[in-house]
PDB file of C-alpha atoms in Angstrom:
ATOM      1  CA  UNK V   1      -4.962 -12.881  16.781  1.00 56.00           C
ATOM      2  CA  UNK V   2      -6.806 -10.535  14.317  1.00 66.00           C
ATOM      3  CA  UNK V   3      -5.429  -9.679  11.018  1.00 93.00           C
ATOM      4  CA  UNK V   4      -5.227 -10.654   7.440  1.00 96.00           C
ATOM      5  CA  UNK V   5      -4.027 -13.656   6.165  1.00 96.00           C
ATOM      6  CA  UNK V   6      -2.594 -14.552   2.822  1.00 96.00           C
ATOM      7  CA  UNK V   7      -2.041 -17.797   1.527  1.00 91.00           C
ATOM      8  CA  UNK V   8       0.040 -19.153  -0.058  1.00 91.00           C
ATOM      9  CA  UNK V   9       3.177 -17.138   0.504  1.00 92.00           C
ATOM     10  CA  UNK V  10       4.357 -18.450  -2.254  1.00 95.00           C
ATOM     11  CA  UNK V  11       2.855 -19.927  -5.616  1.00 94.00           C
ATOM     12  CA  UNK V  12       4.306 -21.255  -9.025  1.00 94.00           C
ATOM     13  CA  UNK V  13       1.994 -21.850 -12.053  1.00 91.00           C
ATOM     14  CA  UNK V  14       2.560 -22.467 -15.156  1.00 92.00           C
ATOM     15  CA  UNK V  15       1.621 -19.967 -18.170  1.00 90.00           C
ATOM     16  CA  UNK V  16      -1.729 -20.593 -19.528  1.00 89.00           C
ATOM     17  CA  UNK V  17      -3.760 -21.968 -15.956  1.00 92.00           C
ATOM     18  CA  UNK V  18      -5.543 -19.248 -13.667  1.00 94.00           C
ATOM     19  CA  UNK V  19      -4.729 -19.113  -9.794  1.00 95.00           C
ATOM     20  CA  UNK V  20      -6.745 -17.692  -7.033  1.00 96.00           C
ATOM     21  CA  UNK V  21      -4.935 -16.188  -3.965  1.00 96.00           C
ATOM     22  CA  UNK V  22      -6.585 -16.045  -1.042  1.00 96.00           C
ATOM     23  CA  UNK V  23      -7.504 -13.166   1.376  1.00 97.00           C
ATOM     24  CA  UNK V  24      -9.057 -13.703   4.449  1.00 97.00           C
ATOM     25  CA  UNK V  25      -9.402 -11.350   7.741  1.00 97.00           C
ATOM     26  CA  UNK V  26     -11.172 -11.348  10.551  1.00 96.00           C
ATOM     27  CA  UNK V  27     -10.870  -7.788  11.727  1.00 96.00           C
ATOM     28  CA  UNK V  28     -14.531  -7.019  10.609  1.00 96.00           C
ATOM     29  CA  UNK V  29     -13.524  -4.905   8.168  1.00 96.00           C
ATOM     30  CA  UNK V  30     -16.212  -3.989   5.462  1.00 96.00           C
ATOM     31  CA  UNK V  31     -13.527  -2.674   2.719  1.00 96.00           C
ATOM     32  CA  UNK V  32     -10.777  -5.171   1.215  1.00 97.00           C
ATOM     33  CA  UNK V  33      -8.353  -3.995  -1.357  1.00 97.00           C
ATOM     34  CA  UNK V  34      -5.695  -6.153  -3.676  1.00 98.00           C
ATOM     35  CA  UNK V  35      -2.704  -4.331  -4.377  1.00 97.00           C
ATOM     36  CA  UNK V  36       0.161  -5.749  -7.037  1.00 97.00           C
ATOM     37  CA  UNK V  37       3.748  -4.114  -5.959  1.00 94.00           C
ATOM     38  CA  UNK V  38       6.359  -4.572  -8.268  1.00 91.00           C
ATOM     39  CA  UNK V  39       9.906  -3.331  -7.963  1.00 83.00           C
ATOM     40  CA  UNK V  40      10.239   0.609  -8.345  1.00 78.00           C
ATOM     41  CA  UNK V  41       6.361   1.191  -9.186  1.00 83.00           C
ATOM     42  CA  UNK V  42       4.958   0.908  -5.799  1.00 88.00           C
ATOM     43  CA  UNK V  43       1.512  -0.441  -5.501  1.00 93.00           C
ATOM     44  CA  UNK V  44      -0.915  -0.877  -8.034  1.00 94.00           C
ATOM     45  CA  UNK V  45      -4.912  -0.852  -7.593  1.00 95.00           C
ATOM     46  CA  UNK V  46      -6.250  -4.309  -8.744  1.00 97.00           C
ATOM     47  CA  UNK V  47      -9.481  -4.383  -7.160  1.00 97.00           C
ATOM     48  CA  UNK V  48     -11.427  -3.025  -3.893  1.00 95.00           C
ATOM     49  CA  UNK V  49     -14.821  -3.746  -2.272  1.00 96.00           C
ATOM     50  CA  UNK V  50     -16.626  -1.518  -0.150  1.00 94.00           C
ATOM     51  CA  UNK V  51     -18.923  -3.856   1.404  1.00 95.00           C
ATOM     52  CA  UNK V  52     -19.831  -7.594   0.649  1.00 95.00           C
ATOM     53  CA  UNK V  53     -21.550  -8.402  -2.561  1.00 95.00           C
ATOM     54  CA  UNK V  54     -19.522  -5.193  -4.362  1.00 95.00           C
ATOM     55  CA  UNK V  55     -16.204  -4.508  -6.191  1.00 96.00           C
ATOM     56  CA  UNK V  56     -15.045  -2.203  -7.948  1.00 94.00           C
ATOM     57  CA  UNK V  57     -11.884  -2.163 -10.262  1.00 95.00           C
ATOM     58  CA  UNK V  58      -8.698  -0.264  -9.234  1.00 93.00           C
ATOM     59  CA  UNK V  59      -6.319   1.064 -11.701  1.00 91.00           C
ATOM     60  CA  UNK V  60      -5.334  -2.378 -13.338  1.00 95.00           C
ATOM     61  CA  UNK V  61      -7.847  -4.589 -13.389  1.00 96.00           C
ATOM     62  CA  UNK V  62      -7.564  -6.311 -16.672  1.00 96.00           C
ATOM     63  CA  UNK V  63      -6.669 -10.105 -16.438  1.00 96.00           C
ATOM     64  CA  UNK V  64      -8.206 -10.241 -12.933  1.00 97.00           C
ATOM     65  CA  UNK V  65     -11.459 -10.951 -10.986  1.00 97.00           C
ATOM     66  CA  UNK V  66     -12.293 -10.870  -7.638  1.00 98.00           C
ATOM     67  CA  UNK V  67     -15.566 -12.128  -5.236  1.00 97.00           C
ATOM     68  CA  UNK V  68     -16.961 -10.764  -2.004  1.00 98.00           C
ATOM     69  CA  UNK V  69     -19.648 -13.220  -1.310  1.00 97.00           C
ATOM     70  CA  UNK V  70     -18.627 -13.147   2.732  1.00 97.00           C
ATOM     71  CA  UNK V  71     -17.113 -10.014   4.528  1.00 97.00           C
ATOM     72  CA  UNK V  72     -14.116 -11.403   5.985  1.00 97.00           C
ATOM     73  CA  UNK V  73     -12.845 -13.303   2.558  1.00 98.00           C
ATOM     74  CA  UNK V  74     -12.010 -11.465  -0.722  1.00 98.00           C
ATOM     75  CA  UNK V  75     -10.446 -14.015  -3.745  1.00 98.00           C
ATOM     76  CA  UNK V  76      -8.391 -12.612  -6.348  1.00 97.00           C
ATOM     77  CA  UNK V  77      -8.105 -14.886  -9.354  1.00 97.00           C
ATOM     78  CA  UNK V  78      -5.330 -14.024 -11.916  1.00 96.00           C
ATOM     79  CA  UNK V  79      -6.416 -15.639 -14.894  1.00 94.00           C
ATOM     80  CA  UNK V  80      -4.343 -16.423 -18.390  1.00 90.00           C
ATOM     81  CA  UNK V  81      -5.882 -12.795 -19.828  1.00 88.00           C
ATOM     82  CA  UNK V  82      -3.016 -11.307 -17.178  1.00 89.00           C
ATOM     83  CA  UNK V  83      -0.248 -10.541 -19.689  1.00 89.00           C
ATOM     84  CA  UNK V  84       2.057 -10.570 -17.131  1.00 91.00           C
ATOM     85  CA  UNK V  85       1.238 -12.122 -13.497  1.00 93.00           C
ATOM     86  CA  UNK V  86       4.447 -12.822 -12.253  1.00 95.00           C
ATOM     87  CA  UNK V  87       4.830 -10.315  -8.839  1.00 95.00           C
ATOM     88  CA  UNK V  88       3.965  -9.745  -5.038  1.00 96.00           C
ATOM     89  CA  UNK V  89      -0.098  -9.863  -4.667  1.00 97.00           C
ATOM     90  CA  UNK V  90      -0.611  -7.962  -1.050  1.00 97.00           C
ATOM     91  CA  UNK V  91      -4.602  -7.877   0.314  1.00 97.00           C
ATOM     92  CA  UNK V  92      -5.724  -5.360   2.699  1.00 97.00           C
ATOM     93  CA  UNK V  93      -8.536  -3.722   4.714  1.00 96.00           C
ATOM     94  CA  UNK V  94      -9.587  -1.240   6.183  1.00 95.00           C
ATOM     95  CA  UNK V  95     -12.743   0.023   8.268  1.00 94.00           C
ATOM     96  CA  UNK V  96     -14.267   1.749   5.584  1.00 90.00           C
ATOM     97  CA  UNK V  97     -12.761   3.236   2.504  1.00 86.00           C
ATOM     98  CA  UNK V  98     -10.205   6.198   3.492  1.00 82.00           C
ATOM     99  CA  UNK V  99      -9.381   5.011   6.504  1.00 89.00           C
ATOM    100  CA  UNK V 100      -6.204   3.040   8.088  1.00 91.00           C
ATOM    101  CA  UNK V 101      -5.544  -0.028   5.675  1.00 94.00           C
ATOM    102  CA  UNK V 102      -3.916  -3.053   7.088  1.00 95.00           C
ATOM    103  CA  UNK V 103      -2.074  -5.708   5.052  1.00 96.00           C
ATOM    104  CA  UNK V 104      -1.438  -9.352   5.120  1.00 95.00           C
ATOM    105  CA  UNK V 105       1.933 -10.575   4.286  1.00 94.00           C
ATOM    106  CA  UNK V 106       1.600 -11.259   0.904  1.00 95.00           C
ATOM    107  CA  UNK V 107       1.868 -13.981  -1.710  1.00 96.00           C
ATOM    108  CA  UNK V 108       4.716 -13.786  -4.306  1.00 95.00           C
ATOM    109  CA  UNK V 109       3.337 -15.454  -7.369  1.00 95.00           C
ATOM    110  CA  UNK V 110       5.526 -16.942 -10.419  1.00 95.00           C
ATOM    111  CA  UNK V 111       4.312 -17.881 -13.500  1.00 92.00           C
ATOM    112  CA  UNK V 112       6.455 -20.074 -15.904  1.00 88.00           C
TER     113      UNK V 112
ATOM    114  CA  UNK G   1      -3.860  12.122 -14.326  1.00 61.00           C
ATOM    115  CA  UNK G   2      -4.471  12.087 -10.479  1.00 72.00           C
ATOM    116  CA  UNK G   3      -1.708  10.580  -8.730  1.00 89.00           C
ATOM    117  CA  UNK G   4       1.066  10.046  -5.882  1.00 94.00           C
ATOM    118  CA  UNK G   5       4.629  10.881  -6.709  1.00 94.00           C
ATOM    119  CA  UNK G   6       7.678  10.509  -4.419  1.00 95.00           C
ATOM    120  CA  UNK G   7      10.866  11.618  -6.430  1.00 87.00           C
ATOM    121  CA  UNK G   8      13.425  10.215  -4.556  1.00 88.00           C
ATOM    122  CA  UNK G   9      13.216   6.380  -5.425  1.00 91.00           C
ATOM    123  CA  UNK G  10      16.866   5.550  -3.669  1.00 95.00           C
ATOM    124  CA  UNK G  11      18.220   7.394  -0.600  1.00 97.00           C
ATOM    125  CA  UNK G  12      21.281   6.456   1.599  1.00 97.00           C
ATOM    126  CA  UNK G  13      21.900   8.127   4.601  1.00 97.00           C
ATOM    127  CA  UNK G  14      24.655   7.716   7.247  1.00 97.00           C
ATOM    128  CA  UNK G  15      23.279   7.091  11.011  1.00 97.00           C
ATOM    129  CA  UNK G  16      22.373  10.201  12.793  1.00 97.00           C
ATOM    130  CA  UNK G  17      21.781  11.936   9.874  1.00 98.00           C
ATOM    131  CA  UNK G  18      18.511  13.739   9.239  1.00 98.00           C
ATOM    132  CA  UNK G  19      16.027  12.789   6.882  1.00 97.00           C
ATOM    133  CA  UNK G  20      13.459  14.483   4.302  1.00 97.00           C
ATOM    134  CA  UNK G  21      11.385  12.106   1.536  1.00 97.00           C
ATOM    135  CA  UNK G  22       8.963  14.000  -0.512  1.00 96.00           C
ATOM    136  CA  UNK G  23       5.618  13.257  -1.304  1.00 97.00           C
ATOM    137  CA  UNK G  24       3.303  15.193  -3.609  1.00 97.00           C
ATOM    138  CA  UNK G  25      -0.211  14.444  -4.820  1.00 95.00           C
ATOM    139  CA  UNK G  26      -2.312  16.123  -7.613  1.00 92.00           C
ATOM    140  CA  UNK G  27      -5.654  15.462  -6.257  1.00 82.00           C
ATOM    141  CA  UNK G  28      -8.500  17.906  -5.260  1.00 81.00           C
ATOM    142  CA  UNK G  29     -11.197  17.665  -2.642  1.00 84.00           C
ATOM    143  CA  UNK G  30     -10.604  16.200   0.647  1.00 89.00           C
ATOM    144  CA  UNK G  31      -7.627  14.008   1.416  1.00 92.00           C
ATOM    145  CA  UNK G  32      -6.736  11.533   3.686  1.00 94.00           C
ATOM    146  CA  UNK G  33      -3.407  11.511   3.967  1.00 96.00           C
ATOM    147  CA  UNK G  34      -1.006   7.890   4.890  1.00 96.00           C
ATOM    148  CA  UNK G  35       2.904   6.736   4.998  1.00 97.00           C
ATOM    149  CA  UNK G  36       3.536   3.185   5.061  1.00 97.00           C
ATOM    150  CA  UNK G  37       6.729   1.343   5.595  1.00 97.00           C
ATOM    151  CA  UNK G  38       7.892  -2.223   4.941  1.00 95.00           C
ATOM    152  CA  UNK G  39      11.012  -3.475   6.391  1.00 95.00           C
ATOM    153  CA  UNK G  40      12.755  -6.169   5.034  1.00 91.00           C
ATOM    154  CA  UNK G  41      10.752  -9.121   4.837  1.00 87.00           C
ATOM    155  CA  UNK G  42       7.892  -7.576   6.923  1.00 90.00           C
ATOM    156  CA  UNK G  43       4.259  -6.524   5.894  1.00 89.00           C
ATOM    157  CA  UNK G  44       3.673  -3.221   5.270  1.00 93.00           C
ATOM    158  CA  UNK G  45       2.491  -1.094   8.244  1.00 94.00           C
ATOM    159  CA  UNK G  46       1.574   2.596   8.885  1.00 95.00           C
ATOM    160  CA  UNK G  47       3.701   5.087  10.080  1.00 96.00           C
ATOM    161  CA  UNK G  48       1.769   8.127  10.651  1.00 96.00           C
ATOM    162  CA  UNK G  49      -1.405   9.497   9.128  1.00 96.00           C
ATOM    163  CA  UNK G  50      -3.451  13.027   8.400  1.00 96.00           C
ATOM    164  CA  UNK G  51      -7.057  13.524   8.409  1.00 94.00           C
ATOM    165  CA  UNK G  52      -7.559  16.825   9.999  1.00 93.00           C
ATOM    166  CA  UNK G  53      -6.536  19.507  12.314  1.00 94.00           C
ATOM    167  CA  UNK G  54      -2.962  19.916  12.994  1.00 95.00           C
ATOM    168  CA  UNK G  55      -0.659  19.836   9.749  1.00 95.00           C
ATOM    169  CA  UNK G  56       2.031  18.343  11.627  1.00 97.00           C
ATOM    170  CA  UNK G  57       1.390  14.706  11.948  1.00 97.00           C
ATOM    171  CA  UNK G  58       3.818  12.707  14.521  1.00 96.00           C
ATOM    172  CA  UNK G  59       3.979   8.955  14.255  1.00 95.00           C
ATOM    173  CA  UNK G  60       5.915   5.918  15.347  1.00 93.00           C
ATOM    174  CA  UNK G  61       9.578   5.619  15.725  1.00 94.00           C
ATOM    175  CA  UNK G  62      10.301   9.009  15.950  1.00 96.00           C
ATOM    176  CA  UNK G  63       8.660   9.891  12.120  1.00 97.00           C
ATOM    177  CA  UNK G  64       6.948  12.751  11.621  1.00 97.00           C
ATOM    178  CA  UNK G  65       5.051  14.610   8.101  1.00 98.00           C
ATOM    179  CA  UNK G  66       4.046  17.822   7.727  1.00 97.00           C
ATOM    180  CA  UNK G  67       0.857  18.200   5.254  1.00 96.00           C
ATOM    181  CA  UNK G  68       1.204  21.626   2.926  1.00 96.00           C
ATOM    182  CA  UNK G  69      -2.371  22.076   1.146  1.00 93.00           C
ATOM    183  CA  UNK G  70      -1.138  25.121  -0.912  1.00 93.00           C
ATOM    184  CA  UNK G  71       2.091  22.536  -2.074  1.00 95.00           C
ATOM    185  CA  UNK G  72      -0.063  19.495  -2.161  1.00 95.00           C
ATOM    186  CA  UNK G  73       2.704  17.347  -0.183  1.00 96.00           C
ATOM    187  CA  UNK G  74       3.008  15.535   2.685  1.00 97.00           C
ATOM    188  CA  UNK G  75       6.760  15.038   3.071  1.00 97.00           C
ATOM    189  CA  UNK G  76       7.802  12.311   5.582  1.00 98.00           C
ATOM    190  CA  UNK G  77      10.793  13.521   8.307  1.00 98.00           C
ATOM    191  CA  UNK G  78      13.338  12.435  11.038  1.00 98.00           C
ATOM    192  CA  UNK G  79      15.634  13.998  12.451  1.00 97.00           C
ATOM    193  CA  UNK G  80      18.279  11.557  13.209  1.00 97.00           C
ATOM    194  CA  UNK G  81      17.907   8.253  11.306  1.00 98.00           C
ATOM    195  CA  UNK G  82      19.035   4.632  12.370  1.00 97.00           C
ATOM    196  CA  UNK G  83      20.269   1.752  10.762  1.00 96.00           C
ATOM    197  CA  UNK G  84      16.882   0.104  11.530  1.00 96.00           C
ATOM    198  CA  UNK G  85      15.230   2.637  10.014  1.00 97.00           C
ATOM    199  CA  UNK G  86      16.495   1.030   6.582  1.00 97.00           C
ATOM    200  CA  UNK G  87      13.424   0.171   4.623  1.00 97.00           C
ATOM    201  CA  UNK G  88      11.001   1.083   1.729  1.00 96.00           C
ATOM    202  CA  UNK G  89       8.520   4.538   2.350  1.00 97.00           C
ATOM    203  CA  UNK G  90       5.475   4.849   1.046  1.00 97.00           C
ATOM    204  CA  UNK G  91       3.136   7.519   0.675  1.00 96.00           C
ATOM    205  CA  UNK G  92      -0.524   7.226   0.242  1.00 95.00           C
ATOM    206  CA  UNK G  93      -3.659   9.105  -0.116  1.00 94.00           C
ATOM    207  CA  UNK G  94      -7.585   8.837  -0.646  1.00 92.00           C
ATOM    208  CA  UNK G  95      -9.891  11.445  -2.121  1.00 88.00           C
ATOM    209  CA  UNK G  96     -13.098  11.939  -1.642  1.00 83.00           C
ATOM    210  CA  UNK G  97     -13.518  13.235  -5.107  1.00 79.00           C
ATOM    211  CA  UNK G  98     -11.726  10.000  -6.579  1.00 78.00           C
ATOM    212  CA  UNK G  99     -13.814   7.213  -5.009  1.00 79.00           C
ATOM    213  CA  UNK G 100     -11.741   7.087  -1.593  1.00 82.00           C
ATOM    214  CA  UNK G 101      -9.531   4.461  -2.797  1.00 86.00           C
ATOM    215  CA  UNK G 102      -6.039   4.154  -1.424  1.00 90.00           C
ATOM    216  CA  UNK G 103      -3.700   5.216  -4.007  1.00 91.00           C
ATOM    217  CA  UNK G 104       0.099   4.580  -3.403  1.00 93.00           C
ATOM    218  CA  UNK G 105       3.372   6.637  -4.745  1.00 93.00           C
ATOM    219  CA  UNK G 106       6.464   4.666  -6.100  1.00 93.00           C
ATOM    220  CA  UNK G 107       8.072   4.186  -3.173  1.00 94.00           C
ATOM    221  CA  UNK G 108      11.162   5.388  -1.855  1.00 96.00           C
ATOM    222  CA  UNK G 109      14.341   3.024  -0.580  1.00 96.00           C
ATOM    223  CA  UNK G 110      15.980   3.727   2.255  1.00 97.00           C
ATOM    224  CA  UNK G 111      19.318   2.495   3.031  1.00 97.00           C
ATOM    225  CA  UNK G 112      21.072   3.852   6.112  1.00 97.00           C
ATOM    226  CA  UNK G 113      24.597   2.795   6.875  1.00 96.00           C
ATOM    227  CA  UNK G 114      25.655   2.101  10.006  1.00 89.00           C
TER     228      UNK G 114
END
């Protein structure tokens, strides 16, 4: 089945520790995207990639990193810089920038 | 600021009744031009899309946007809604003068009643 996977769907950390969610697809997709959505603001630009080895950051990238070392995986770490991680983390991709995006299912992150 | 804007964030609709969510963007250049929907508990997934040609876009389930360049919008349509069709819209859009990223709008909720 091709697509994008997400895991975990759901994560608990406590405040302080960085967490990576994971993105992987295997739709041979050269751009990946990481999206935050948070009630009544839509979804917010973390980070994108246009091909493997680069990243670029969206409109809020502070308090997160991200690594394309292989096409089909794209990490997102949130790390303790994120003032406030708590919310959905959705990863997508797409053929090349501009084009049809396709998302996984999510991961719904909680930080106490 | 460039950016997406849908000003209806709540909407509730009876069955059969038509529907009209705006859209407007304030970029330049070329667009691409997207809505997405998520239905309860589902991943997002694309409903229709403009890249060229014909203004008025048809997509799945009966949805259909019509892209004004002289308006910048790209409102989303159907004429006769369904409970099922209860969900979040969202509109989306890259520019090629703004790095071709995917930029989203708010989102609008849609609740239809049966």
């Amino acid at each position: 089945d091709g697509g994008i996977t997400q895991s975990p769907k759901y994560l608990f950390r406590k405040e302080g520790q960085n967490v990576t969610l994971s993105c992987e697809q295997n739709l041979n997709h050269d751009a990946m995207y990481w999206y935050r959505q948070d009630p009544g603001q839509g979804l917010r630009l973390i980070y994108y990639s246009q091909i493997v080895n680069d990243f670029q950051k969206g409109d809020i990238a502070e308090g997160y990193s991200v690594s394309r070392e292989k096409k089909e995986s794209f990490p997102l770490t949130v790390t303790s810089a994120q003032k406030n991680p708590t919310a959905f983390y959705l990863c997508a991709s797409s053929v090349v920038l501009n084009t049809e995006a396709f998302f996984g299912q999510g991961t719904r992150l909680t930080v106490v | 600021a460039q950016s997406v804007s849908q000003h209806n964030h709540h909407v509730i609709l009876s069955e059969a009744a038509s529907l009209e969510l705006g859209c407007n963007y304030s970029y330049g250049g070329t667009v691409n031009l997207f809505w997405y929907v998520q239905y309860p508990g589902q991943h997002l997934q694309l409903l229709l899309k403009y890249f060229s040609g014909d203004p008025l876009v048809k997509g799945i389930k009966g949805f259909e946007a019509e892209f004004i360049k002289s308006k910048f919008s790209f409102n989303l349509r159907k004429p006769s809604v369904q409970w099922s069709d209860t969900a979040e819209y969202f509109c989306a859009v890259t520019a090629n003068n703004a790095g071709n990223m995917l930029t989203f709008g708010g989102g609008t909720r849609l609740m239809v009643k049966p």
